Amino acid sequence: MTLGISWVRVAGGVRELIVASDSRLSGGQFWDANPKIMLLPRSDAVISFAGHTGDAYPLMLQAYNSILMYPPAQNRAMDLEHLKGHLNRVFDHSRKFISNLPHGQVVPDEPEANFALSGYSWKSKKFHVWTLHFDRSIGRFTFKPASTWAAQDEDAYKLICYIGDADPVAEAKERLVSLLRARGKLRSGSLDMEPFEVLRDIIREGKFGSVGGPIQLVKIYEHANAVPVGVYWPDRASGSISVLGRPLMEYETTRWGVIDPDQPDRARPPDAVDPVDTP
């Protein structure tokens, strides 16, 4: 399972969309080095998931491949707002090929996975996040847009979306409200890295067995480029850098900077590590 958060960060008058998640897969064991955010083969969007990997990974890979095979989707002539409809159709179409059901069962089990499509639209000139889930009432996938917080002051802008298990999501929402209230930002101002702090603390405390491992983080900019940002994990003192959930090996480096989880306001250049000739 998962705790994933997507939000628009405003810093120095610049907006960026951040997608973050834990990295744990569980099912009889914990595996804390797994990508839950996938950069799509177009630069302006990512897809993330929460739920059963047997449902999530095949559909995410089909989404990725379908963009590669359809030029308007890959070169962004198809705007993000239309891409979500394309992925919706790909998901529904893919499930038509499930067969060999248990005796007496006439339709496949409902997929135990939810998704978030996050990105920048050149048409609306805005960041968008949609959750994609299976609607049993209509028997197919559908999207729901994330919306801004209501009852905010004029200068405030808060757009945030959660995916994951009910209890961790409820905990994250409660903690974020408490943190913003303590900093005088509940009704005013915009989100900075407060959701990251909430996710960090929930993982570190180990309250939920389904949420763990390094934080993985992707930034999407208004110039329509998405980049994976490294995170020192469990802290900067460890010297261990994780990218998309996996701790890098000693000869690997990252091109896009690294965040100190205890000072997450900006990405810094990683400590220099020379690659070695390793098989």
Tab-separated table of C-alpha atoms in Angstrom:
chain	number	residue	atom	x	y	z
A	1	MET	CA	0.000	0.000	0.000
A	2	THR	CA	1.045	3.620	0.004
A	3	LEU	CA	0.865	7.176	1.175
A	4	GLY	CA	1.272	9.500	-1.787
A	5	ILE	CA	0.816	13.273	-1.869
A	6	SER	CA	0.794	15.678	-4.825
A	7	TRP	CA	0.685	19.412	-4.244
A	8	VAL	CA	1.509	22.758	-5.800
A	9	ARG	CA	4.401	24.420	-4.014
A	10	VAL	CA	4.784	28.185	-4.178
A	11	ALA	CA	8.223	29.576	-3.305
A	12	GLY	CA	9.593	32.979	-4.252
A	13	GLY	CA	6.592	33.581	-6.484
A	14	VAL	CA	7.354	30.452	-8.540
A	15	ARG	CA	5.005	27.486	-8.668
A	16	GLU	CA	5.999	23.858	-9.061
A	17	LEU	CA	4.048	20.639	-8.716
A	18	ILE	CA	5.565	18.113	-6.338
A	19	VAL	CA	4.659	14.425	-6.285
A	20	ALA	CA	5.946	12.441	-3.306
A	21	SER	CA	5.421	8.957	-1.939
A	22	ASP	CA	6.826	6.331	0.359
A	23	SER	CA	8.618	3.351	-1.235
A	24	ARG	CA	7.334	0.272	0.580
A	25	LEU	CA	5.704	-2.754	-0.996
A	26	SER	CA	4.233	-5.150	1.529
A	27	GLY	CA	2.671	-8.580	1.336
A	28	GLY	CA	4.209	-10.989	3.790
A	29	GLN	CA	7.398	-8.906	3.754
A	30	PHE	CA	8.529	-5.285	3.459
A	31	TRP	CA	10.441	-4.214	0.356
A	32	ASP	CA	11.552	-0.618	0.806
A	33	ALA	CA	13.078	0.330	-2.539
A	34	ASN	CA	10.275	0.483	-5.070
A	35	PRO	CA	9.133	3.144	-7.537
A	36	LYS	CA	5.595	4.336	-6.924
A	37	ILE	CA	5.964	7.368	-9.201
A	38	MET	CA	6.546	6.810	-12.927
A	39	LEU	CA	7.803	9.543	-15.217
A	40	LEU	CA	5.856	9.253	-18.451
A	41	PRO	CA	7.545	9.411	-21.903
A	42	ARG	CA	6.501	13.054	-22.273
A	43	SER	CA	8.125	15.649	-20.093
A	44	ASP	CA	5.111	17.274	-18.469
A	45	ALA	CA	3.469	14.529	-16.402
A	46	VAL	CA	3.897	11.598	-14.044
A	47	ILE	CA	1.605	8.856	-12.812
A	48	SER	CA	1.721	7.454	-9.281
A	49	PHE	CA	-0.166	4.660	-7.593
A	50	ALA	CA	-1.442	3.273	-4.330
A	51	GLY	CA	-2.694	-0.244	-3.819
A	52	HIS	CA	-2.060	-3.745	-5.076
A	53	THR	CA	0.969	-3.950	-7.368
A	54	GLY	CA	-0.561	-6.840	-9.323
A	55	ASP	CA	-3.156	-4.351	-10.541
A	56	ALA	CA	-1.078	-1.171	-10.524
A	57	TYR	CA	2.165	-2.076	-12.282
A	58	PRO	CA	0.639	-3.659	-15.415
A	59	LEU	CA	-1.694	-0.702	-15.918
A	60	MET	CA	1.069	1.861	-15.352
A	61	LEU	CA	3.299	0.097	-17.863
A	62	GLN	CA	0.450	-0.035	-20.375
A	63	ALA	CA	-0.061	3.704	-19.850
A	64	TYR	CA	3.643	4.306	-20.489
A	65	ASN	CA	3.703	2.133	-23.623
A	66	SER	CA	0.502	3.626	-24.999
A	67	ILE	CA	2.072	7.094	-24.906
A	68	LEU	CA	5.175	5.819	-26.702
A	69	MET	CA	3.019	4.296	-29.441
A	70	TYR	CA	0.812	7.346	-30.042
A	71	PRO	CA	2.858	10.345	-31.273
A	72	PRO	CA	0.394	13.100	-30.240
A	73	ALA	CA	0.491	11.736	-26.695
A	74	GLN	CA	4.284	11.571	-26.625
A	75	ASN	CA	5.094	14.918	-28.252
A	76	ARG	CA	2.481	16.701	-26.091
A	77	ALA	CA	0.288	17.794	-29.003
A	78	MET	CA	-2.296	15.964	-26.902
A	79	ASP	CA	-2.657	18.225	-23.899
A	80	LEU	CA	-2.573	16.823	-20.388
A	81	GLU	CA	-6.316	17.276	-19.986
A	82	HIS	CA	-6.900	14.994	-22.989
A	83	LEU	CA	-4.162	12.588	-21.935
A	84	LYS	CA	-6.181	11.613	-18.878
A	85	GLY	CA	-8.999	10.460	-21.148
A	86	HIS	CA	-6.546	8.471	-23.256
A	87	LEU	CA	-5.162	6.707	-20.156
A	88	ASN	CA	-8.671	6.061	-18.923
A	89	ARG	CA	-9.463	4.254	-22.173
A	90	VAL	CA	-6.173	2.329	-22.059
A	91	PHE	CA	-6.923	1.072	-18.549
A	92	ASP	CA	-10.439	-0.027	-19.434
A	93	HIS	CA	-9.294	-1.621	-22.696
A	94	SER	CA	-6.479	-3.539	-20.985
A	95	ARG	CA	-8.852	-5.128	-18.498
A	96	LYS	CA	-10.925	-6.616	-21.321
A	97	PHE	CA	-8.244	-9.270	-21.767
A	98	ILE	CA	-8.558	-10.792	-18.301
A	99	SER	CA	-9.719	-14.396	-18.667
A	100	ASN	CA	-9.776	-17.798	-16.984
A	101	LEU	CA	-11.878	-16.511	-14.094
A	102	PRO	CA	-12.782	-18.728	-11.128
A	103	HIS	CA	-15.732	-21.050	-11.642
A	104	GLY	CA	-18.974	-19.122	-11.516
A	105	GLN	CA	-17.353	-15.696	-11.794
A	106	VAL	CA	-18.390	-13.715	-14.868
A	107	VAL	CA	-16.491	-10.436	-14.415
A	108	PRO	CA	-12.930	-9.848	-13.198
A	109	ASP	CA	-12.273	-8.724	-9.655
A	110	GLU	CA	-12.242	-4.983	-9.170
A	111	PRO	CA	-8.708	-3.619	-9.350
A	112	GLU	CA	-7.303	-2.796	-5.925
A	113	ALA	CA	-5.313	0.215	-7.058
A	114	ASN	CA	-5.781	3.958	-7.368
A	115	PHE	CA	-3.670	6.337	-9.419
A	116	ALA	CA	-2.823	10.017	-9.583
A	117	LEU	CA	-1.998	11.747	-12.853
A	118	SER	CA	-0.062	14.931	-12.127
A	119	GLY	CA	1.295	17.439	-14.600
A	120	TYR	CA	1.261	20.797	-16.351
A	121	SER	CA	-1.247	21.685	-19.062
A	122	TRP	CA	-0.059	23.910	-21.901
A	123	LYS	CA	-3.671	24.574	-22.800
A	124	SER	CA	-4.914	25.835	-19.425
A	125	LYS	CA	-1.465	27.082	-18.287
A	126	LYS	CA	-2.038	25.359	-14.959
A	127	PHE	CA	-0.914	22.416	-12.892
A	128	HIS	CA	-3.459	19.634	-12.566
A	129	VAL	CA	-3.813	16.483	-10.493
A	130	TRP	CA	-6.481	13.863	-11.107
A	131	THR	CA	-7.111	10.678	-9.161
A	132	LEU	CA	-7.989	7.696	-11.309
A	133	HIS	CA	-10.055	4.977	-9.684
A	134	PHE	CA	-12.309	2.114	-10.642
A	135	ASP	CA	-15.991	2.995	-10.207
A	136	ARG	CA	-17.967	-0.152	-9.507
A	137	SER	CA	-21.264	1.587	-10.304
A	138	ILE	CA	-20.270	1.998	-13.950
A	139	GLY	CA	-17.775	-0.874	-14.169
A	140	ARG	CA	-14.848	1.175	-15.445
A	141	PHE	CA	-12.171	3.682	-14.486
A	142	THR	CA	-12.961	7.334	-13.983
A	143	PHE	CA	-11.075	10.491	-13.000
A	144	LYS	CA	-11.692	12.971	-10.208
A	145	PRO	CA	-9.861	16.335	-10.244
A	146	ALA	CA	-8.067	17.664	-7.206
A	147	SER	CA	-9.435	21.039	-6.181
A	148	THR	CA	-8.069	23.973	-4.256
A	149	TRP	CA	-8.890	24.447	-0.588
A	150	ALA	CA	-12.052	26.400	0.109
A	151	ALA	CA	-12.387	29.403	2.444
A	152	GLN	CA	-8.917	30.784	1.796
A	153	ASP	CA	-7.728	34.371	1.869
A	154	GLU	CA	-7.066	36.165	-1.401
A	155	ASP	CA	-3.338	35.523	-1.327
A	156	ALA	CA	-3.705	31.825	-0.612
A	157	TYR	CA	-3.344	28.983	-3.110
A	158	LYS	CA	-3.455	25.405	-1.909
A	159	LEU	CA	-3.890	22.484	-4.308
A	160	ILE	CA	-3.230	19.045	-2.841
A	161	CYS	CA	-4.182	15.443	-3.532
A	162	TYR	CA	-3.689	12.239	-1.507
A	163	ILE	CA	-3.703	8.588	-2.518
A	164	GLY	CA	-3.253	5.597	-0.255
A	165	ASP	CA	-4.793	3.632	2.558
A	166	ALA	CA	-7.608	5.348	4.426
A	167	ASP	CA	-5.873	5.560	7.798
A	168	PRO	CA	-2.524	7.012	6.624
A	169	VAL	CA	-4.342	9.490	4.370
A	170	ALA	CA	-6.578	10.632	7.234
A	171	GLU	CA	-3.529	10.971	9.477
A	172	ALA	CA	-1.661	12.997	6.844
A	173	LYS	CA	-4.585	15.369	6.345
A	174	GLU	CA	-4.944	15.933	10.091
A	175	ARG	CA	-1.225	16.545	10.538
A	176	LEU	CA	-1.068	18.989	7.655
A	177	VAL	CA	-3.940	21.037	9.061
A	178	SER	CA	-2.244	21.116	12.479
A	179	LEU	CA	1.096	22.126	10.960
A	180	LEU	CA	-0.403	24.904	8.858
A	181	ARG	CA	-2.423	26.180	11.813
A	182	ALA	CA	0.699	26.278	13.972
A	183	ARG	CA	2.506	28.315	11.302
A	184	GLY	CA	-0.384	30.683	10.712
A	185	LYS	CA	-0.942	29.389	7.174
A	186	LEU	CA	-4.242	27.535	7.458
A	187	ARG	CA	-6.272	30.266	5.733
A	188	SER	CA	-3.511	32.369	4.229
A	189	GLY	CA	-0.413	31.785	2.158
A	190	SER	CA	0.376	28.807	-0.055
A	191	LEU	CA	1.872	25.404	0.457
A	192	ASP	CA	5.623	25.080	0.595
A	193	MET	CA	7.153	21.774	1.758
A	194	GLU	CA	4.720	21.127	4.603
A	195	PRO	CA	3.217	18.008	2.939
A	196	PHE	CA	6.760	16.617	2.573
A	197	GLU	CA	7.338	17.153	6.296
A	198	VAL	CA	4.115	15.310	7.099
A	199	LEU	CA	5.043	12.357	4.869
A	200	ARG	CA	8.570	12.285	6.321
A	201	ASP	CA	7.335	12.163	9.907
A	202	ILE	CA	4.729	9.461	9.237
A	203	ILE	CA	7.369	7.242	7.624
A	204	ARG	CA	9.914	7.826	10.367
A	205	GLU	CA	7.471	7.076	13.163
A	206	GLY	CA	6.529	3.727	11.623
A	207	LYS	CA	2.924	4.017	12.741
A	208	PHE	CA	1.559	2.316	9.635
A	209	GLY	CA	3.117	-0.913	8.434
A	210	SER	CA	2.086	-0.245	4.845
A	211	VAL	CA	3.985	3.066	4.698
A	212	GLY	CA	7.775	3.017	4.817
A	213	GLY	CA	11.085	3.240	3.020
A	214	PRO	CA	12.738	6.311	1.498
A	215	ILE	CA	10.669	9.234	0.306
A	216	GLN	CA	10.597	9.462	-3.471
A	217	LEU	CA	9.949	12.830	-5.039
A	218	VAL	CA	9.404	14.291	-8.503
A	219	LYS	CA	9.120	17.975	-9.370
A	220	ILE	CA	7.172	19.251	-12.359
A	221	TYR	CA	7.955	22.792	-13.457
A	222	GLU	CA	5.952	25.404	-15.337
A	223	HIS	CA	8.304	24.916	-18.269
A	224	ALA	CA	6.647	21.463	-18.517
A	225	ASN	CA	9.571	19.334	-17.418
A	226	ALA	CA	9.452	16.662	-14.730
A	227	VAL	CA	12.593	15.580	-12.882
A	228	PRO	CA	13.204	13.041	-10.094
A	229	VAL	CA	14.900	14.652	-7.099
A	230	GLY	CA	17.111	12.672	-4.752
A	231	VAL	CA	16.479	12.489	-1.019
A	232	TYR	CA	19.067	11.810	1.667
A	233	TRP	CA	17.516	8.946	3.598
A	234	PRO	CA	17.048	8.373	6.446
A	235	ASP	CA	18.910	11.689	6.879
A	236	ARG	CA	21.750	13.686	5.388
A	237	ALA	CA	24.242	12.331	7.915
A	238	SER	CA	23.775	8.851	6.460
A	239	GLY	CA	25.144	10.023	3.107
A	240	SER	CA	22.702	7.639	1.393
A	241	ILE	CA	20.787	9.146	-1.536
A	242	SER	CA	17.557	7.597	-2.783
A	243	VAL	CA	16.005	8.344	-6.170
A	244	LEU	CA	12.508	7.126	-7.019
A	245	GLY	CA	12.605	4.958	-3.914
A	246	ARG	CA	15.887	3.138	-4.475
A	247	PRO	CA	19.071	3.980	-2.563
A	248	LEU	CA	21.809	4.654	-5.101
A	249	MET	CA	24.852	2.404	-5.236
A	250	GLU	CA	28.195	3.960	-4.386
A	251	TYR	CA	29.139	4.696	-7.999
A	252	GLU	CA	25.771	6.130	-9.045
A	253	THR	CA	24.975	9.829	-9.093
A	254	THR	CA	21.912	11.961	-9.719
A	255	ARG	CA	21.715	14.951	-12.053
A	256	TRP	CA	18.875	16.861	-10.407
A	257	GLY	CA	19.972	17.653	-6.882
A	258	VAL	CA	19.221	16.150	-3.513
A	259	ILE	CA	16.925	17.201	-0.664
A	260	ASP	CA	17.883	17.064	2.981
A	261	PRO	CA	14.677	15.696	4.542
A	262	ASP	CA	15.174	17.881	7.602
A	263	GLN	CA	15.693	21.021	5.482
A	264	PRO	CA	13.587	20.294	2.415
A	265	ASP	CA	13.176	23.860	1.185
A	266	ARG	CA	15.576	23.437	-1.744
A	267	ALA	CA	17.472	20.786	-3.664
A	268	ARG	CA	21.237	20.944	-3.279
A	269	PRO	CA	23.981	19.459	-5.436
A	270	PRO	CA	24.817	15.956	-4.186
A	271	ASP	CA	28.144	15.214	-2.549
A	272	ALA	CA	30.608	14.302	-5.290
A	273	VAL	CA	31.042	10.570	-5.833
A	274	ASP	CA	33.310	9.323	-8.593
A	275	PRO	CA	31.877	6.456	-10.623
A	276	VAL	CA	33.938	3.277	-10.628
A	277	ASP	CA	34.371	0.563	-13.217
A	278	THR	CA	32.034	-1.965	-11.651
A	279	PRO	CA	30.316	-4.773	-13.538
